[in-house]
CSV table of C-alpha atoms and ligand atoms in Angstrom, one decimal:
chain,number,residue,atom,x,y,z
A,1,UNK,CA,125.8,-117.2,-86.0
A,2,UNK,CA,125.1,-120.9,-85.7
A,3,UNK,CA,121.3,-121.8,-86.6
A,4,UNK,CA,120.1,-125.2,-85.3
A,5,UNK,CA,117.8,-126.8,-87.0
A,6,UNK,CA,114.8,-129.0,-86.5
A,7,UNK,CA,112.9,-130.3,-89.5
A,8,UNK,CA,109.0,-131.0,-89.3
A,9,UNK,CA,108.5,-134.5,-90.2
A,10,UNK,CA,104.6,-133.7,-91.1
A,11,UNK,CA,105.2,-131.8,-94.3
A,12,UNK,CA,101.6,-129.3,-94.9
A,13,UNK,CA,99.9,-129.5,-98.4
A,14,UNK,CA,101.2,-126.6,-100.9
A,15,UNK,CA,98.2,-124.0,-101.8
A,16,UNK,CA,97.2,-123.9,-105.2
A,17,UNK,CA,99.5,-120.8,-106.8
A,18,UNK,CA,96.5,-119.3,-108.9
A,19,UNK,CA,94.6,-118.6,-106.0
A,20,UNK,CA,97.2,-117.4,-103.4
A,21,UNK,CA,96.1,-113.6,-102.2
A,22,UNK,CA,98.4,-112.1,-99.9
A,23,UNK,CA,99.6,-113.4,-96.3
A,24,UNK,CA,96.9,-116.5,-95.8
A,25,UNK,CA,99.1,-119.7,-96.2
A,26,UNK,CA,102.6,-120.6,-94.4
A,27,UNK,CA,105.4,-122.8,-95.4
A,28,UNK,CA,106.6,-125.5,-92.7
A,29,UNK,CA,109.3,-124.4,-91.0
A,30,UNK,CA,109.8,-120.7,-88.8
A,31,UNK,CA,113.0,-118.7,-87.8
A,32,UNK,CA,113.5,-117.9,-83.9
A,33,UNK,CA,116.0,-116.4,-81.8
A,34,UNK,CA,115.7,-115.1,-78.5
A,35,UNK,CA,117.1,-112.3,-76.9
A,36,UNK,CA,117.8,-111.7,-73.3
A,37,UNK,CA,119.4,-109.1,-70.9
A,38,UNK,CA,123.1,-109.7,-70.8
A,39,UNK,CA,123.6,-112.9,-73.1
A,40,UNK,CA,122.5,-111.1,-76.3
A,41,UNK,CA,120.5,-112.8,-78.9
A,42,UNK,CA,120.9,-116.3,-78.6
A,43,UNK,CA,119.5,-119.7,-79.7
A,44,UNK,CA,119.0,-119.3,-83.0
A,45,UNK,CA,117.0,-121.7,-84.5
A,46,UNK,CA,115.1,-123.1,-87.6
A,47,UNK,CA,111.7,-125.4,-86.3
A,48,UNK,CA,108.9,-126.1,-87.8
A,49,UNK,CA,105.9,-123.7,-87.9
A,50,UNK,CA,103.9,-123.5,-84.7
A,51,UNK,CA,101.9,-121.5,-82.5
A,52,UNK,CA,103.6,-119.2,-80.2
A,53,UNK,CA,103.1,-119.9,-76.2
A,54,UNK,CA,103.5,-116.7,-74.2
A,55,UNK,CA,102.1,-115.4,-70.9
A,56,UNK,CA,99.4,-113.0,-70.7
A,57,UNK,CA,101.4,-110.4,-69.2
A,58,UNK,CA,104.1,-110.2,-71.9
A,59,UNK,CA,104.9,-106.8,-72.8
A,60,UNK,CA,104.1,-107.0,-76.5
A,61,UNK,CA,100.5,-107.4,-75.7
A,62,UNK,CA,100.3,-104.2,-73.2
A,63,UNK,CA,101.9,-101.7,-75.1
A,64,UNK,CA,102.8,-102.6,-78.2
A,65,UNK,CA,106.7,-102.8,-78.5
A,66,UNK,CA,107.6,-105.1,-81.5
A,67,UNK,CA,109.0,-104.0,-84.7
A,68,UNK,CA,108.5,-106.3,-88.6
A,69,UNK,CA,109.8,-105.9,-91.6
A,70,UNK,CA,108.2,-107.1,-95.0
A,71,UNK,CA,110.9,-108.4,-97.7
A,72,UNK,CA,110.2,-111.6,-101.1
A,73,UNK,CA,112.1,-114.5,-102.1
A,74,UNK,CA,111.8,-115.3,-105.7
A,75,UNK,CA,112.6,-118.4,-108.0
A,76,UNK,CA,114.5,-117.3,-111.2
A,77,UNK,CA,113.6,-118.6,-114.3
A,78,UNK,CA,116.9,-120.4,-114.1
A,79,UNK,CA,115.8,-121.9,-111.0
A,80,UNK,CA,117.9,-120.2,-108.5
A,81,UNK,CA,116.6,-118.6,-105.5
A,82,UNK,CA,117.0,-114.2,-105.2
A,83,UNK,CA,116.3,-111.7,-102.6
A,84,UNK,CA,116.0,-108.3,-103.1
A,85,UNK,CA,118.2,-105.6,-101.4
A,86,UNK,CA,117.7,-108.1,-98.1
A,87,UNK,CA,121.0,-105.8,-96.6
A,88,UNK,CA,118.5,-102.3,-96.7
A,89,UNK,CA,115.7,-104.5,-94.6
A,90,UNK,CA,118.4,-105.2,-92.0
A,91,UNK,CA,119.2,-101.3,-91.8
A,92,UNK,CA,115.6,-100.2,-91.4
A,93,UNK,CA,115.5,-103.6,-88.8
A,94,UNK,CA,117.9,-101.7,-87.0
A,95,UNK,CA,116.1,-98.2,-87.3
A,96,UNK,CA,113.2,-99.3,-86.5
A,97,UNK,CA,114.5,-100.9,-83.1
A,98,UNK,CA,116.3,-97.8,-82.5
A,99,UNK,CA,113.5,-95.9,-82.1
A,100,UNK,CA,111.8,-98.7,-80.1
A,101,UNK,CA,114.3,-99.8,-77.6
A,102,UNK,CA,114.8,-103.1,-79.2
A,103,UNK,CA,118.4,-104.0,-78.9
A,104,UNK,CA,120.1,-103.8,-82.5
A,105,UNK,CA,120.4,-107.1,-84.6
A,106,UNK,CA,123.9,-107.7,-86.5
A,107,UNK,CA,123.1,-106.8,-90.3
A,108,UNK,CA,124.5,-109.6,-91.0
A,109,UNK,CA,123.1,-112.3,-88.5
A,110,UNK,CA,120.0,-110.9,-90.1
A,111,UNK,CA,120.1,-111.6,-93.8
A,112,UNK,CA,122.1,-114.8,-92.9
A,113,UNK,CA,118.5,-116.0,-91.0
A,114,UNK,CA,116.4,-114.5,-94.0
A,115,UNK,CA,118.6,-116.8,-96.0
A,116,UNK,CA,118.7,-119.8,-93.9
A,117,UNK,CA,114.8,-120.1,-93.5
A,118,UNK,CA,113.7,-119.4,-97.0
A,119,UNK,CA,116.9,-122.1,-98.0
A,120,UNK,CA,114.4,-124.3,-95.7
A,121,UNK,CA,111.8,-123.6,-97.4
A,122,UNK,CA,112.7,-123.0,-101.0
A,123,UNK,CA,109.9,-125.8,-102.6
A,124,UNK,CA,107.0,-123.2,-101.7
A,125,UNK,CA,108.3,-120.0,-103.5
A,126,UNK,CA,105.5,-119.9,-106.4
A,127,UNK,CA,106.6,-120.0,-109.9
A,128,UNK,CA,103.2,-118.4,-111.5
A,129,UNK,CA,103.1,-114.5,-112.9
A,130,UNK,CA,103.1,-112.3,-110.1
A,131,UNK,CA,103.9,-114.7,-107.1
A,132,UNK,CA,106.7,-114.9,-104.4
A,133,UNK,CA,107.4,-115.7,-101.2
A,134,UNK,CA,106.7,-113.4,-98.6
A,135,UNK,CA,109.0,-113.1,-95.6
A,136,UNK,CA,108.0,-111.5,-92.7
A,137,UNK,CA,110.8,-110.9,-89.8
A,138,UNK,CA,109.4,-109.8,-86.6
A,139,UNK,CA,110.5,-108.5,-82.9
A,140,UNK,CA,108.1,-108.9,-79.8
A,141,UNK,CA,109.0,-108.1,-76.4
A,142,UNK,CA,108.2,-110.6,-73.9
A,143,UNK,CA,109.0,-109.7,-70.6
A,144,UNK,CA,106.1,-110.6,-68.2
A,145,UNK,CA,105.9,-107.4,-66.8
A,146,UNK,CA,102.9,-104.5,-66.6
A,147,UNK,CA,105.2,-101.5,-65.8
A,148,UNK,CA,105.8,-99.5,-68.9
A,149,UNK,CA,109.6,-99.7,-69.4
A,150,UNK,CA,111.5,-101.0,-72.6
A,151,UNK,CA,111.6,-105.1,-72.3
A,152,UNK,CA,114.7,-107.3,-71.3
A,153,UNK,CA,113.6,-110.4,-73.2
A,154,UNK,CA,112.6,-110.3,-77.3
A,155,UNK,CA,111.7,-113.0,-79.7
A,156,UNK,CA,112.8,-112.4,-83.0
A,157,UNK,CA,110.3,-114.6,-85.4
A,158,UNK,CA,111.2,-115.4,-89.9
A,159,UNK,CA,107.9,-116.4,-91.0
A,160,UNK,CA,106.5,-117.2,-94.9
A,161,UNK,CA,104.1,-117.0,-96.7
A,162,UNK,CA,103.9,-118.1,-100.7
A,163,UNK,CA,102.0,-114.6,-101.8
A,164,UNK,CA,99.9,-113.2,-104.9
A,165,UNK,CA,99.2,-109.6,-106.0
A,166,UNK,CA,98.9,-107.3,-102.5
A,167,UNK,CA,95.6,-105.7,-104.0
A,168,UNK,CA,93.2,-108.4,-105.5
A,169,UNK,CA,93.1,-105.6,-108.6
A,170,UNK,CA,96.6,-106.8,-109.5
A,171,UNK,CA,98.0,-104.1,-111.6
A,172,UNK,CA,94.9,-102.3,-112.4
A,173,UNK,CA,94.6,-99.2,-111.2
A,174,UNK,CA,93.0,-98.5,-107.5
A,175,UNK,CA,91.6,-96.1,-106.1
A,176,UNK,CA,93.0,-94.0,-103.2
A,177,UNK,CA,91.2,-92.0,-100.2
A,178,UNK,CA,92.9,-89.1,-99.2
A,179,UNK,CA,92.2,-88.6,-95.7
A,180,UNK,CA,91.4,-85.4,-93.9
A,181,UNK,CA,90.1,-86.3,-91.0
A,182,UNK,CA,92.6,-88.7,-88.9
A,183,UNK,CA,96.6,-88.4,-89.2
A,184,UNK,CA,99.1,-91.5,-88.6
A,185,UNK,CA,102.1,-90.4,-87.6
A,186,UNK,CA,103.5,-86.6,-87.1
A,187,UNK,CA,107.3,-86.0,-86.7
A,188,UNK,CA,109.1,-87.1,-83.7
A,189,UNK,CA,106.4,-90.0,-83.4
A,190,UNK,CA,106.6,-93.3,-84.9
A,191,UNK,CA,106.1,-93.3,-88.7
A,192,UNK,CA,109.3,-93.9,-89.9
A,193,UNK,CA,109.6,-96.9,-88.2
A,194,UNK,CA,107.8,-100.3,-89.1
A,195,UNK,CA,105.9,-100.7,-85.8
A,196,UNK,CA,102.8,-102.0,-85.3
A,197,UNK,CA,101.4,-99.3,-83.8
A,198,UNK,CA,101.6,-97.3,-87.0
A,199,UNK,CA,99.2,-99.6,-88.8
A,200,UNK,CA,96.9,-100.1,-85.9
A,201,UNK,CA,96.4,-96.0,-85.7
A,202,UNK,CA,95.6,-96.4,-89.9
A,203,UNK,CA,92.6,-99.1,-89.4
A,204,UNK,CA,89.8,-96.2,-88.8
A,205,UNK,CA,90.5,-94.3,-91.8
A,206,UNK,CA,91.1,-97.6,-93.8
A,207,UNK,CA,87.5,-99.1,-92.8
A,208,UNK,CA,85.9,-95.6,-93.6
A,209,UNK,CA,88.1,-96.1,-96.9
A,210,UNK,CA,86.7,-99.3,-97.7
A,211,UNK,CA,83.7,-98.4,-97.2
A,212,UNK,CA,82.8,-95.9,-99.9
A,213,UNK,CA,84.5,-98.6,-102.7
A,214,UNK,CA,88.4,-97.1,-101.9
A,215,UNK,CA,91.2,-99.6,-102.1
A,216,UNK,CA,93.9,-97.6,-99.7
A,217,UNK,CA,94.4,-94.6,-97.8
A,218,UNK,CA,96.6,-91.3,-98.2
A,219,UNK,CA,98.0,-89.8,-95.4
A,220,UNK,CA,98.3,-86.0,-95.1
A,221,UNK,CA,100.8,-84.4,-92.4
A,222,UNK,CA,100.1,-84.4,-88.9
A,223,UNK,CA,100.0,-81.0,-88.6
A,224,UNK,CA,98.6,-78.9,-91.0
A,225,UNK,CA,96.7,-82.2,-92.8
A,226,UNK,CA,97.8,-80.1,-96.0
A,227,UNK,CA,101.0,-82.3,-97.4
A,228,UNK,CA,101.2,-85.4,-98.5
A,229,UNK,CA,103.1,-88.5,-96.6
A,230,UNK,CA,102.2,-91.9,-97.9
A,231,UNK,CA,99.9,-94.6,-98.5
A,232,UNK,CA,98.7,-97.3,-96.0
A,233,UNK,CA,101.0,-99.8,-97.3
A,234,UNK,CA,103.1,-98.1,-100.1
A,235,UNK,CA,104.9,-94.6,-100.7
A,236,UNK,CA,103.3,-92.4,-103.3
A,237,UNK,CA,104.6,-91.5,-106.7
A,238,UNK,CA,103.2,-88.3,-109.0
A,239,UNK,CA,104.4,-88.0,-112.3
A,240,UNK,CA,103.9,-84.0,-113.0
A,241,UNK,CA,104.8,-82.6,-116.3
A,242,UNK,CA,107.4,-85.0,-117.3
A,243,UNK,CA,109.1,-85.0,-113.3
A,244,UNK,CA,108.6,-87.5,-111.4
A,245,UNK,CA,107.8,-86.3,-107.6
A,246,UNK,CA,107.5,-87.9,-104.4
A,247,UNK,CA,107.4,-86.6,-100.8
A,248,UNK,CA,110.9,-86.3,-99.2
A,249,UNK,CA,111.5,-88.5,-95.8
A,250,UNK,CA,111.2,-86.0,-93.1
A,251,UNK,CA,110.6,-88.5,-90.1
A,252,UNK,CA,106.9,-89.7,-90.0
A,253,UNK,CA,106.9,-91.8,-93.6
A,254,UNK,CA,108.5,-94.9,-93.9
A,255,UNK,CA,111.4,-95.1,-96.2
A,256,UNK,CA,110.4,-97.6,-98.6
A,257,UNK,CA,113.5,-99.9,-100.3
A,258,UNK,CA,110.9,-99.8,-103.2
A,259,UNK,CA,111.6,-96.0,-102.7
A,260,UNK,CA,114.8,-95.9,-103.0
A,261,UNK,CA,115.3,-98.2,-106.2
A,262,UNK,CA,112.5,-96.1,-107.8
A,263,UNK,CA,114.4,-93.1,-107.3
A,264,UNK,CA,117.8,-94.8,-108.5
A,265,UNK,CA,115.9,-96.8,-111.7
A,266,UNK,CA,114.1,-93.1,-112.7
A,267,UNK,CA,117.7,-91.0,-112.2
A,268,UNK,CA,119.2,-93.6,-114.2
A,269,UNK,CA,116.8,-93.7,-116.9
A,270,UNK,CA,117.3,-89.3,-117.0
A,271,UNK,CA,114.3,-88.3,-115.4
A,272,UNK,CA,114.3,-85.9,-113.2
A,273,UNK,CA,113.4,-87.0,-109.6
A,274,UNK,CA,112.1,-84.6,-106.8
A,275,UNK,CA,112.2,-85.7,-103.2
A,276,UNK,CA,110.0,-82.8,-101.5
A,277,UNK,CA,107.0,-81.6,-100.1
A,278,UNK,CA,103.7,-82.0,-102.1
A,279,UNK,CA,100.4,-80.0,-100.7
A,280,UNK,CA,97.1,-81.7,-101.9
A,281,UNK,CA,96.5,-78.1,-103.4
A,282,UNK,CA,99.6,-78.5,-105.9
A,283,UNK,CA,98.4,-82.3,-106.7
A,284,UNK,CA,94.5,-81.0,-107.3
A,285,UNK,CA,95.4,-78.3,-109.4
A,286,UNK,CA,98.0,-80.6,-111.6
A,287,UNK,CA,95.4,-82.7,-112.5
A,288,UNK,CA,92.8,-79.9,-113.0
A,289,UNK,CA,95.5,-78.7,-115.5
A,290,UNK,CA,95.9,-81.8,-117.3
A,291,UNK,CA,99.6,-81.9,-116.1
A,292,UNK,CA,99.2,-84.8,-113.3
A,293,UNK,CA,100.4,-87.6,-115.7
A,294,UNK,CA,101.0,-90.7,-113.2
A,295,UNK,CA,100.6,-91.7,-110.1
A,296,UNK,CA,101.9,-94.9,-108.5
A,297,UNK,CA,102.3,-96.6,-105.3
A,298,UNK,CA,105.4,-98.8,-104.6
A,299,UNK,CA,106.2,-101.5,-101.7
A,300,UNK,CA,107.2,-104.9,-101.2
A,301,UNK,CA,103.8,-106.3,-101.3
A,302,UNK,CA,102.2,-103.8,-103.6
A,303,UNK,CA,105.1,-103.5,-105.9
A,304,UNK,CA,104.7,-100.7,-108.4
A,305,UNK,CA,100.5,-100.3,-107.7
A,306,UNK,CA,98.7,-97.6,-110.6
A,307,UNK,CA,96.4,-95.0,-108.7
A,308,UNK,CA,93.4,-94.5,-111.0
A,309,UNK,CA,92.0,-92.5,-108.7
A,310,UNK,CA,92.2,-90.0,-105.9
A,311,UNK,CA,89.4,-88.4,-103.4
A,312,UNK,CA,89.6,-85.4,-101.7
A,313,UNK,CA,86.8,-84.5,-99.9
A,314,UNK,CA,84.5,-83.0,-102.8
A,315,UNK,CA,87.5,-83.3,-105.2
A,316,UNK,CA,87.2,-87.5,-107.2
A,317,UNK,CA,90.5,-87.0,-109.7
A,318,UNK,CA,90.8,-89.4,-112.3
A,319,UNK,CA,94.2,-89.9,-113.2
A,320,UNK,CA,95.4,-90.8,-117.1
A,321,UNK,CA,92.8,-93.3,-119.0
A,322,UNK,CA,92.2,-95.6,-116.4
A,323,UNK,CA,94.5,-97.9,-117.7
A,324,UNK,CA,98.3,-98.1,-115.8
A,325,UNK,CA,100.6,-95.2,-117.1
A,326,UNK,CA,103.7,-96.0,-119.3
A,327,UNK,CA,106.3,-95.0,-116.9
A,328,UNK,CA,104.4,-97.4,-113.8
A,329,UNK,CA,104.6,-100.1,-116.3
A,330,UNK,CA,107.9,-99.7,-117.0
A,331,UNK,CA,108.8,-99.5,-113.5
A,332,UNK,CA,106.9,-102.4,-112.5
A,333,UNK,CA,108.8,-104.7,-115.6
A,334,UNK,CA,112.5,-103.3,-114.6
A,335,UNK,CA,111.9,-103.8,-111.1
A,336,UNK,CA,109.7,-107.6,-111.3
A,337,UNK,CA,112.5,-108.3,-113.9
A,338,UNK,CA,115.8,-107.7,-111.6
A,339,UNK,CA,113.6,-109.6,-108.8
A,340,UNK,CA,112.7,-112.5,-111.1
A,341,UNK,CA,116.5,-112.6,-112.8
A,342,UNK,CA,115.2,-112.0,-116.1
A,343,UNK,CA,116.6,-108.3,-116.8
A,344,UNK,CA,120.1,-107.1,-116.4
A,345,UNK,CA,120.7,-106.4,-112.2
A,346,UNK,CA,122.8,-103.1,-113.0
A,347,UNK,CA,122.6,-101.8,-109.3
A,348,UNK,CA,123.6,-105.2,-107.6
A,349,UNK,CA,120.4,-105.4,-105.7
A,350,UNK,CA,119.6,-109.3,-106.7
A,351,UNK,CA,121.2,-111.7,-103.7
A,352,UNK,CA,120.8,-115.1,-104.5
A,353,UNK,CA,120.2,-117.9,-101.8
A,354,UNK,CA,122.8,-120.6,-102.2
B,1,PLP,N1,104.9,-97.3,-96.4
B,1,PLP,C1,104.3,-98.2,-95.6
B,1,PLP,C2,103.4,-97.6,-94.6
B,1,PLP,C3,104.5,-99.6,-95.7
B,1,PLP,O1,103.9,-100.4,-94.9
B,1,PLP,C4,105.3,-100.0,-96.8
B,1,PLP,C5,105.6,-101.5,-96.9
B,1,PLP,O2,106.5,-102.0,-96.5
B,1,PLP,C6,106.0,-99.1,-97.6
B,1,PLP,C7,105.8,-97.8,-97.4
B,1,PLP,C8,106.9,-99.5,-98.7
B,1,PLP,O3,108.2,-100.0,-98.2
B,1,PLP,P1,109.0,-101.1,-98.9
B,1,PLP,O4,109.2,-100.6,-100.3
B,1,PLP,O5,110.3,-101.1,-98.2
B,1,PLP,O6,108.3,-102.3,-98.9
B,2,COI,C1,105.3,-104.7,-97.2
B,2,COI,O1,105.1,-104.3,-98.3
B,2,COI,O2,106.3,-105.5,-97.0
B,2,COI,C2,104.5,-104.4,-96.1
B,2,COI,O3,105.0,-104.5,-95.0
B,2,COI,C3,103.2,-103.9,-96.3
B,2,COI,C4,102.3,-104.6,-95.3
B,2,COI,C5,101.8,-103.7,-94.3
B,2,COI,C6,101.3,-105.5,-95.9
């Protein structure tokens, strides 16, 4: 793929790294490439960061076909630049789009844009504790066209944006709603895919959420409302009498790469790691019988995120001491530590960008 590129010659002020928060500030330059009917994706380009111009009748704005993906650039202690597992973020790219009608992206073509754009912009990855670079890829479709058909034109869009903790609680426990009352995705719909749409159908619970002093909410089944799926912006993690268990992917969760290397770090460490179906019963009566031990969030943004607590309906469970359990910290050093280059990278997952 050749990437063009035009530099901004009016360079923005760098944000103060103790005071990031998540998703506010972005770095000078953008990733596009546009894709039309018959040509393929084409143009591909590195400009700097702009607003978008697009008629009011584009398709993205009618009924909601675009895709994202969420993935970090970090700057080693030995200065060098690392993604983490960008290869699995072109998969689910690809995924996602399936289910969408996007036309499919070259894996490839993919990371080689992640890596050309944050290579742009490598002076704005943040050095302090707990900061990176956010990337956000992104697909709209832009036809201008009302009928409700898949699009013949896309933009796909690398923006970034130097990031802090995803929760402004850092890594102190938060507290989680689980809702009973709306659903976000049931199988056969959406929710394995990272689409828009999903998040917009999660806003109503999240206000109510907020609301009573909850940071995020849990999703039950679509169905029944009885099992558990995932959190607004992470999967969920119990630890139960020494297992660790978290629901299995069964088409309306997203599967999270901080899943998946979760799963791999707590297999390789001996533990014993159940994918499968959780009722809210099982989790209220392992914490009425003292054998909920843990529970933990993980995701690119949130990273490995303690639950302190959990409300269900009448039910407010308080999990462990209030304090994050051993196994979450652990998690959240092994994991930080292959993404920062500071602990060994046994699985391979640390790419840097040369
Ligand atoms: N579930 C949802 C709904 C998310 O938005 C995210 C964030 O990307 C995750 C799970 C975690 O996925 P990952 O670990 O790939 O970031
Ligand atoms: C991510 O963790 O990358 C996400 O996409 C979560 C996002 C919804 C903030």
């Amino acid at each position: 793929m050749e990437i063009k590129i035009q530099k901004t010659t009016e360079f923005k002020q760098k944000p103060d790294q103790k005071h990031l928060g998540f998703g506010k500030v972005f770095t000078d330059h953008m990733f596009v490439m546009n894709y039309t009917e018959g040509t393929g994706w084409h143009d591909a380009r590195i400009v700097p960061y702009s607003k978008l111009e697009l008629d009011p009748a584009a398709m993205v704005f009618h009924y909601g076909q675009e895709m994202f993906e969420g993935l970090k650039a970090y700057k080693g202690s030995d200065g060098k630049v690392y993604l983490f597992r960008p290869d699995m973020n072109a998969k689910r790219t690809n995924a996602t789009n399936k289910r969408l009608v996007i036309p499919q992206i070259p894996e490839s073509d993919f990371v080689e844009a992640v890596k050309a754009i944050v290579d742009i912009d490598r002076d704005w990855i943040p050095t302090e504790p707990g900061t990176s670079l956010y990337i956000r890829p992104f697909i709209i479709a832009t036809d201008e066209f009302l009928g409700v058909a898949p699009s013949k034109t896309y933009l796909f869009i690398i923006i970034l944006s130097p990031s802090g903790a995803y929760y402004e609680s850092g890594l102190e426990p938060v507290g989680i709603w689980i809702e009973d009352e709306y659903v976000r995705a049931v199988r056969g719909g959406m929710g394995f895919a990272k689409t828009g749409g999903n998040y917009a159908a999660s806003l109503i619970a999240q206000v109510k959420a907020h609301d009573d002093g909850y940071s995020q909410v849990l999703w039950l089944d679509g169905v029944e409302r009885r099992y558990i799926e995932e959190v607004g912006a992470m999967n969920i993690f119990f630890k139960i009498s020494g297992k660790i268990v978290t629901p299995m992917l069964n088409g309306s969760i997203l599967p999270g790469i901080t899943r998946d290397s979760v799963i791999q770090v707590c297999r390789s460490w001996g533990y014993d790691v159940e994918e499968r179906r959780i009722s809210v019963d099982e989790l209220i009566e392992a914490q009425k019988s003292g054998k909920l031990e843990e529970v933990f969030g993980t995701g690119t943004a949130a990273v490995i995120s303690p639950v302190g607590k959990l409300r269900y309906k009448d039910d407010v469970m308080t999990i462990g001491d209030g304090n994050i359990g051993p196994v979450s910290q652990k998690l959240y050093d092994t994991i930080t530590g292959i993404q920062w280059g500071t602990a060994d990278d046994k699985f391979g997952w640390r790419i840097e960008v040369k």
